[in-house]
Coordinates of N, CA and C in Angstrom, one line a residue:
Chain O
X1 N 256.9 158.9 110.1 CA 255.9 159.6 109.2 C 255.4 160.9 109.9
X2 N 255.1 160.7 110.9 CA 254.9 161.6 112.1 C 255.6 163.0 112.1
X3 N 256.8 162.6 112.3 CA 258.1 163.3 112.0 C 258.1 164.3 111.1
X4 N 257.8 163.1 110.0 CA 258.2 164.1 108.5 C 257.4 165.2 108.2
X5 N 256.2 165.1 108.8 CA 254.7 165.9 108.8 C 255.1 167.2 109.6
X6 N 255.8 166.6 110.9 CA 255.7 167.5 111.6 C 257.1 169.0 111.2
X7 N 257.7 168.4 110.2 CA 258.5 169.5 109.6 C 258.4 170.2 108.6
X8 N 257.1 169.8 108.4 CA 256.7 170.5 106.9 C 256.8 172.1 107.3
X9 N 256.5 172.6 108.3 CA 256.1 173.8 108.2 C 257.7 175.0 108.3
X10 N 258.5 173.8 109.5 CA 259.9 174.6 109.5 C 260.5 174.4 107.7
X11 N 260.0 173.2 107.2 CA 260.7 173.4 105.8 C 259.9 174.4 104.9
X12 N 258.9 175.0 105.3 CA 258.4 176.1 104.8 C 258.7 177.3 104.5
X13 N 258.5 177.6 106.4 CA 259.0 179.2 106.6 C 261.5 179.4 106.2
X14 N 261.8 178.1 106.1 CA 262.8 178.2 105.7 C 263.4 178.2 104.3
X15 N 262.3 177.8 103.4 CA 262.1 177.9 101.8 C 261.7 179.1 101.8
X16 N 260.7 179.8 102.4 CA 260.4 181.5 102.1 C 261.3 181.9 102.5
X17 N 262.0 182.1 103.5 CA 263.5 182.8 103.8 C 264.3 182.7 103.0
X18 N 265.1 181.7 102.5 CA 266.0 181.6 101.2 C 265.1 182.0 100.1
X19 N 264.3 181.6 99.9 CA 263.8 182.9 98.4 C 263.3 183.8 98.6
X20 N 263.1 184.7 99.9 CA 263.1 185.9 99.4 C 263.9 187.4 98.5
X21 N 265.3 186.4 99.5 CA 266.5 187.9 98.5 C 266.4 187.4 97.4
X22 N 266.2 186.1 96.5 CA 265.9 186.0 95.5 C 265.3 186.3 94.2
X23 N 263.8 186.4 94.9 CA 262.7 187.7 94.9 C 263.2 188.6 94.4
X24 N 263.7 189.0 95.5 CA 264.0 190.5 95.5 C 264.9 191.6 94.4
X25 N 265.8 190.2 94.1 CA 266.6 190.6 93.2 C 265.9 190.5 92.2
X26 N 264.9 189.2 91.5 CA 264.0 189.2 90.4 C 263.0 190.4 90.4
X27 N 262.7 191.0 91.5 CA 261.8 192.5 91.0 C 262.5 193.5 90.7
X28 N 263.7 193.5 91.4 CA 264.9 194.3 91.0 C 264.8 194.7 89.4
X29 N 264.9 193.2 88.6 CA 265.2 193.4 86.8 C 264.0 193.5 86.7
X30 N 263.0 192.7 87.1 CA 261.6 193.0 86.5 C 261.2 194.2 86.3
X31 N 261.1 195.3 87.0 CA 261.1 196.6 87.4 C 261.2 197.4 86.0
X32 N 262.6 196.9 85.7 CA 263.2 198.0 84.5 C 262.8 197.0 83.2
X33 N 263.0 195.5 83.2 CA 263.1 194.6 81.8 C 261.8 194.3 81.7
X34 N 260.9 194.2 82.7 CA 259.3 193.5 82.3 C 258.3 195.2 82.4
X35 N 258.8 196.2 82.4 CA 258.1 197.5 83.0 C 257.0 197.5 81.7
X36 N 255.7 197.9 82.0 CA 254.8 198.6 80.5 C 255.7 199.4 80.4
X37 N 255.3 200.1 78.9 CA 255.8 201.5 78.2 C 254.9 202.3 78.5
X38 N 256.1 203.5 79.1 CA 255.5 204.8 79.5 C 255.2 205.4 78.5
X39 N 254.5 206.4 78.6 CA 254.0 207.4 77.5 C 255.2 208.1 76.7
X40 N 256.4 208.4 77.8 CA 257.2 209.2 77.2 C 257.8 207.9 76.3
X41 N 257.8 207.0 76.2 CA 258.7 206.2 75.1 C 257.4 206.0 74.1
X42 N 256.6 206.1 73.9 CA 255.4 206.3 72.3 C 256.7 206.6 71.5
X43 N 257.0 207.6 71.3 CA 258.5 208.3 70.3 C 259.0 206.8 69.3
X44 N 259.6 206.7 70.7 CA 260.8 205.1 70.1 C 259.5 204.4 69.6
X45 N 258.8 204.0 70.2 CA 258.0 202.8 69.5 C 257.3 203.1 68.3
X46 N 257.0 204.3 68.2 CA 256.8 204.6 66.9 C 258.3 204.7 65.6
X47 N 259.0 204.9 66.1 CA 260.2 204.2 65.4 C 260.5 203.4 64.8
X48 N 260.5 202.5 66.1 CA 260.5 201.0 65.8 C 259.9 200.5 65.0
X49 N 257.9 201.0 65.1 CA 257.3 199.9 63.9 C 257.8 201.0 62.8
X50 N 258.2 202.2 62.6 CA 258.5 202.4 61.1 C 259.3 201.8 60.3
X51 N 260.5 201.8 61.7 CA 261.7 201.2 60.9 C 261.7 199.4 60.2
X52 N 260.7 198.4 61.4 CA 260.0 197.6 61.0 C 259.7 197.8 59.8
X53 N 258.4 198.5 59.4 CA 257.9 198.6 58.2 C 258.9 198.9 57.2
X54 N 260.1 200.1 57.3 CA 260.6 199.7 56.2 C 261.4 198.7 55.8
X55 N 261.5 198.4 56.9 CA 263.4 197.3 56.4 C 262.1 196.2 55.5
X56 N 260.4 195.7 55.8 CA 260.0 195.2 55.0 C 259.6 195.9 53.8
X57 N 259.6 196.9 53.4 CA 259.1 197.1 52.1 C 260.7 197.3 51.6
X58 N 261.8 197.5 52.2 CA 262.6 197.7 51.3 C 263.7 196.3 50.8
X59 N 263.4 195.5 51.7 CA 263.9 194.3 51.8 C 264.8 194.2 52.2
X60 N 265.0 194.9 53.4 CA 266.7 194.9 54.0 C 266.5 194.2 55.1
X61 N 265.5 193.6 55.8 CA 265.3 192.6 56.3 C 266.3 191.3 56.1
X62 N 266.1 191.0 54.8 CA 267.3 190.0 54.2 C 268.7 190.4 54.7
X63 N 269.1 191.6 54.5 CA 270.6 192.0 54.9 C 270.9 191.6 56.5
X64 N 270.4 190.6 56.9 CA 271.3 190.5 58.2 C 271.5 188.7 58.5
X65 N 272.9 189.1 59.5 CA 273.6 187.5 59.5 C 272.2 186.7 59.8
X66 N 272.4 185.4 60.1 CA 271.5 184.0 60.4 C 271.4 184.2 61.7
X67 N 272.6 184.7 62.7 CA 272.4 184.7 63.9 C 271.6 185.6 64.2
X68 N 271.2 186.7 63.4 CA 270.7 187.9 64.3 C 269.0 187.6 63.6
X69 N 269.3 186.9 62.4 CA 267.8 186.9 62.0 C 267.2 185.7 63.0
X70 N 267.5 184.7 63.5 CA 267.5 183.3 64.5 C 266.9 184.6 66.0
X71 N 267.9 185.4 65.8 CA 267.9 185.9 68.0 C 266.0 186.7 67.4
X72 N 266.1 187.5 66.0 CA 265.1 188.1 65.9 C 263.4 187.2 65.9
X73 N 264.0 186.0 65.4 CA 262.8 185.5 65.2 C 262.3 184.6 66.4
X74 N 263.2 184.3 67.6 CA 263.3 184.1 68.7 C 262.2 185.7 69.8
X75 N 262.4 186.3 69.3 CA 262.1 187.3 70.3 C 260.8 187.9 69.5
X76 N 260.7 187.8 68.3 CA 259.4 188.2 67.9 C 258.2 186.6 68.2
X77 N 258.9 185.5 68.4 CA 257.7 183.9 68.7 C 257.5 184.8 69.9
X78 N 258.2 184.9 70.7 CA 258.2 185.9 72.2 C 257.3 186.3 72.6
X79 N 257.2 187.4 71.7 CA 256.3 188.5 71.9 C 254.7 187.9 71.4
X80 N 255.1 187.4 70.6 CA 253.5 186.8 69.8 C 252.7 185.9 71.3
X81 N 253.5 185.2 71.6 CA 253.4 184.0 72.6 C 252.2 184.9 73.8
X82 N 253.0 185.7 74.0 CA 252.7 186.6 74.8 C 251.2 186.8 74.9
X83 N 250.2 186.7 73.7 CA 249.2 186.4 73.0 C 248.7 185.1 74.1
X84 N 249.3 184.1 73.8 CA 248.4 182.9 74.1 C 248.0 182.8 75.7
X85 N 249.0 183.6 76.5 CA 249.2 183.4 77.8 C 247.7 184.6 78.0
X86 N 247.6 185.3 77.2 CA 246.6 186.9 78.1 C 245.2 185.9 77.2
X87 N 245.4 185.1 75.8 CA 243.9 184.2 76.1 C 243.6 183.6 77.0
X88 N 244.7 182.6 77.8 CA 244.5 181.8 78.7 C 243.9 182.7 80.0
X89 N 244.5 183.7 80.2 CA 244.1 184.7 80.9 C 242.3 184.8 81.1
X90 N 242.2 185.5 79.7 CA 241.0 185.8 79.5 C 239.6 184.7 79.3
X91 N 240.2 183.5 79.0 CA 239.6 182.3 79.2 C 239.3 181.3 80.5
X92 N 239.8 181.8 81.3 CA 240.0 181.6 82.5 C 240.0 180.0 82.5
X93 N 241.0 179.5 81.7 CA 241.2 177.8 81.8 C 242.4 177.9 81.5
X94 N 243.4 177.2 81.7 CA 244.0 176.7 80.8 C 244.5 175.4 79.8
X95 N 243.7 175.0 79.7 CA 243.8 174.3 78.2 C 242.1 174.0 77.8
X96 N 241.9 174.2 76.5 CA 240.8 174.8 75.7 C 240.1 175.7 76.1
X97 N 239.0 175.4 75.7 CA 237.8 176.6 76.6 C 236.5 175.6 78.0
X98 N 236.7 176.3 78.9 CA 235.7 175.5 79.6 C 234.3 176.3 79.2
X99 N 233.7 175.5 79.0 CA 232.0 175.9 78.8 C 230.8 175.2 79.3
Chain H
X1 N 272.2 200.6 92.6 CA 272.4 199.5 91.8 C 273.4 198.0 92.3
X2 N 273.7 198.1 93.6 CA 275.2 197.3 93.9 C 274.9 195.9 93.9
X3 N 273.9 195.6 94.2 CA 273.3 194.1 94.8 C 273.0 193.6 93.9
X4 N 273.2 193.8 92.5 CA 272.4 192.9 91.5 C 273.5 191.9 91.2
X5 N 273.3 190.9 91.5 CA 274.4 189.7 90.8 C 275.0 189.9 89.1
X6 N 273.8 190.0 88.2 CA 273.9 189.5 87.2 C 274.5 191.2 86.4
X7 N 274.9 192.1 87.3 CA 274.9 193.3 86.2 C 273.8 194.3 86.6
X8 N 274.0 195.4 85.7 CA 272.9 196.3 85.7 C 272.2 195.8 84.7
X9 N 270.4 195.8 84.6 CA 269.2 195.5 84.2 C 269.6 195.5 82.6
X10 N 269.4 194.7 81.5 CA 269.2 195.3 80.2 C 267.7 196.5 79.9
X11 N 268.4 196.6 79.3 CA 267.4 198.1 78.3 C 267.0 197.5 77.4
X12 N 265.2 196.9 77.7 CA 264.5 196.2 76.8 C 264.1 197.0 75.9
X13 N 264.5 197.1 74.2 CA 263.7 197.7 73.6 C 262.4 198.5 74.1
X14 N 261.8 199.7 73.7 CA 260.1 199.9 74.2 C 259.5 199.1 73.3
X15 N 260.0 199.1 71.9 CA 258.8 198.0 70.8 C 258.7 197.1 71.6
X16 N 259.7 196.3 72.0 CA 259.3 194.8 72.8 C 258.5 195.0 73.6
X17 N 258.3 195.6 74.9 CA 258.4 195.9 75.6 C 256.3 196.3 75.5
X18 N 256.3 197.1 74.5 CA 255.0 197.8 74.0 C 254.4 196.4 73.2
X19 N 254.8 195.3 72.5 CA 254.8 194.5 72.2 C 254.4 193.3 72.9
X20 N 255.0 193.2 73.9 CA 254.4 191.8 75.2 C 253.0 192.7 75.3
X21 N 253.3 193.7 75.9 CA 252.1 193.8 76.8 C 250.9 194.0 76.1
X22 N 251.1 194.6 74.2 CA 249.0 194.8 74.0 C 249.0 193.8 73.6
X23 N 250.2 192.8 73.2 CA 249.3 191.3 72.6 C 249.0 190.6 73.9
X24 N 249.3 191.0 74.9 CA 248.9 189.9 76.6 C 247.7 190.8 76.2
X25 N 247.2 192.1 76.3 CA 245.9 192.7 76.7 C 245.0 191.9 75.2
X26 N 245.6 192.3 74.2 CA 244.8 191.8 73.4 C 244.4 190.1 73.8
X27 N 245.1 189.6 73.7 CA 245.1 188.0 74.2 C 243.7 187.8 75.8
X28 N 244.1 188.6 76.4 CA 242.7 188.7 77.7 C 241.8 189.0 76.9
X29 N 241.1 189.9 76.4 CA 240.2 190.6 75.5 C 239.8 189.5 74.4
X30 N 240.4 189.0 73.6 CA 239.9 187.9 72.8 C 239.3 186.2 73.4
X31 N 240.2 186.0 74.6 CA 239.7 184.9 75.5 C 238.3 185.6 76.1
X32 N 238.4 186.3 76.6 CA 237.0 186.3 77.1 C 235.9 186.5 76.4
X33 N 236.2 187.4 75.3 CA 235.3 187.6 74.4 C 234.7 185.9 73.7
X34 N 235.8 185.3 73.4 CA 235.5 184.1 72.9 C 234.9 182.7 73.7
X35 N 235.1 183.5 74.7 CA 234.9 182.0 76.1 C 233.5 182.8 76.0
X36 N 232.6 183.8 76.4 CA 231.6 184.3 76.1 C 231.0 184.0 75.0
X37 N 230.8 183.9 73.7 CA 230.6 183.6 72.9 C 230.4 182.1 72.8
X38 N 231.4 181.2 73.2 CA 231.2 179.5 73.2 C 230.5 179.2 74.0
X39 N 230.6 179.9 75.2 CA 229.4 179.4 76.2 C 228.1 179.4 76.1
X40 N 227.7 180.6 75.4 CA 226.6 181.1 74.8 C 226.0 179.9 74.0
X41 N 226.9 179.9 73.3 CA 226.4 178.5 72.0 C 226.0 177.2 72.4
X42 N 227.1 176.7 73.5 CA 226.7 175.5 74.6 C 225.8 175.3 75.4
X43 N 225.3 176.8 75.7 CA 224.1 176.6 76.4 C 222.8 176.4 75.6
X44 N 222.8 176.9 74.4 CA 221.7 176.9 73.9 C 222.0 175.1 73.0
X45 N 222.9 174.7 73.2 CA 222.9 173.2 73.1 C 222.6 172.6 73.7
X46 N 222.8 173.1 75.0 CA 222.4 172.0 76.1 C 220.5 171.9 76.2
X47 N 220.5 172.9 76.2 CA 219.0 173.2 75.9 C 218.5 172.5 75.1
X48 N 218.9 172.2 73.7 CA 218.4 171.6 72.5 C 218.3 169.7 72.8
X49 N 219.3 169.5 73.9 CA 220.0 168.1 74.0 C 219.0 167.6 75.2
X50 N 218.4 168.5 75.8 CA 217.4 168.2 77.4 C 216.4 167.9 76.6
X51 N 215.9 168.7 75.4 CA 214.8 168.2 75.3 C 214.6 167.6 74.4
X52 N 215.9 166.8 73.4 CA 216.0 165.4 72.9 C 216.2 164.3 73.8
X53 N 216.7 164.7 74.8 CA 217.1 163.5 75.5 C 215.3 162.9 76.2
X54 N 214.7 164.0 76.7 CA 213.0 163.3 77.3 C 212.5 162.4 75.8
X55 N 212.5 163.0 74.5 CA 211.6 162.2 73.9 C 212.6 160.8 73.6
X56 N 214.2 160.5 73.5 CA 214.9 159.9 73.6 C 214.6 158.7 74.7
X57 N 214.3 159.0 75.9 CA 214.4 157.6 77.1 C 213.2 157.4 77.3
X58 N 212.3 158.3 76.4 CA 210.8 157.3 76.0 C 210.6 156.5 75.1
X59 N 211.5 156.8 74.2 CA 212.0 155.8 73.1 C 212.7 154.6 73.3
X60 N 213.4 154.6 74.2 CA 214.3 153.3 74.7 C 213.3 152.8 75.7
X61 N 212.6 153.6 76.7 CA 211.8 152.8 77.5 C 211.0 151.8 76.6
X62 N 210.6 152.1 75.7 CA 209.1 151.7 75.0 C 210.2 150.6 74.6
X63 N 211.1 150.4 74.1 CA 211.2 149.6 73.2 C 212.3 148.0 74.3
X64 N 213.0 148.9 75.2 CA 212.9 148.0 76.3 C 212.0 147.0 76.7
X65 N 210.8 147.8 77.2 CA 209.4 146.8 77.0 C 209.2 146.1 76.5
X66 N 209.2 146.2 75.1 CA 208.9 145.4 73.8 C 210.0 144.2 73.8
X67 N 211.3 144.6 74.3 CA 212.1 143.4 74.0 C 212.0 142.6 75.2
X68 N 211.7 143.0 76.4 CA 211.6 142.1 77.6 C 210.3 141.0 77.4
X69 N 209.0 141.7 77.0 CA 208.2 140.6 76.4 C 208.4 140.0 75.5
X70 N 208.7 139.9 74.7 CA 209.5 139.2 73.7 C 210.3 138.1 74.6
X71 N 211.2 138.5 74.9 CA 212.2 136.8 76.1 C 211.2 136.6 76.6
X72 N 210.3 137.1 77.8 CA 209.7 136.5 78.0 C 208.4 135.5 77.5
X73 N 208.0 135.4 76.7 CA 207.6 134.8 75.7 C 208.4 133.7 75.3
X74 N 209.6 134.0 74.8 CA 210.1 133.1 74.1 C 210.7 132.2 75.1
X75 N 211.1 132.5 76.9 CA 211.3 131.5 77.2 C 210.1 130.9 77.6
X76 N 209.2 131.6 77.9 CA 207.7 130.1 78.2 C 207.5 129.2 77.3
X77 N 207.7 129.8 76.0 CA 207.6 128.4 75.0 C 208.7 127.6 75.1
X78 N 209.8 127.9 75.5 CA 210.9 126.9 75.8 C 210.7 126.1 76.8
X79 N 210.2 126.7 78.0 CA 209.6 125.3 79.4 C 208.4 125.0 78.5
X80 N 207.5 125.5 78.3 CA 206.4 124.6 77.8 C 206.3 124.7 76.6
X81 N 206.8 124.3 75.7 CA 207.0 123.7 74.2 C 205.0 123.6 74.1
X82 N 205.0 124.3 73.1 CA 203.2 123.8 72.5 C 203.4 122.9 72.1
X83 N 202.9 121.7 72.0 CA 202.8 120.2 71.0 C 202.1 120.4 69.9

């Protein structure tokens, strides 16, 4: 028991060592795939919600395969989600509200 | 770019991208606002509940009383039965 205690800490600093090029690589994509939008891309995103808005007022929304409407409705729960996590945030609990 | 295992990085949409992040901001901004707001309300419950609770455990005191004299009573007549 003694033993096992007494290697906690080499199995520590040896778990940070193997994940850090790990890390490293995950800030790597993070960098470019999780980055805010810069000001210069406002443009596109004003695009996007146009083109949004019309494919719904025009109903071309419907014009696409199952798969791509499935990947889309997959990535818009996504985004929404994204929502619950900045309440949890802002609630500073996670699960309900502490009061 | 050489060390990336998986490829060069995808090119997240900006909608997406502009999308995570004001519903995360918005999402902080409505938790707090609302965790403020509920606490607010609980407190002024708790308040309401402190001072039901004093006239409350004068209410059960008194009536505790009442029931302990009572057994006691009713067991004296049991050792000493009136004739």
């Amino acid at each position: 028991m003694a033993g096992a205690v007494a290697k906690i800490p080499s199995l520590i600093s040896s778990g940070l060592t193997a994940a850090r090029p790990k890390f490293n690589i995950f800030m790597k994509y993070a960098r470019v795939e999780l980055a805010p939008p810069k000001l210069s891309e406002i443009p596109q995103i004003k695009a996007g919600i146009a083109k949004l808005l019309t494919s719904a007022k025009t109903g071309a929304w419907r014009n696409q395969t199952v798969k791509q409407a499935s990947l889309n409705v997959l990535v818009g729960a996504e985004v929404i989600f994204w929502f619950y996590v900045g309440e949890c945030i802002g609630k500073r609990h996670i699960v309900g509200y502490n009061v | 770019m050489s060390e990336l295992p998986f490829g060069p990085p995808v090119r997240v949409s900006p909608l997406i991208r502009f999308g995570r992040w004001s519903f995360l901001a918005t999402g902080i901004l409505y938790g707090a606002f609302h965790q403020n707001r509920l606490s607010k309300r609980e407190t002024k419950l708790r308040e309401i509940e402190a001072k039901e609770k004093v006239v409350r455990d004068e209410k059960l005191k008194k009536e505790k009383a009442l029931a302990a004299a009572a057994e006691i009573k009713a067991l004296e007549e049991m050792v000493a039965p009136k004739k």
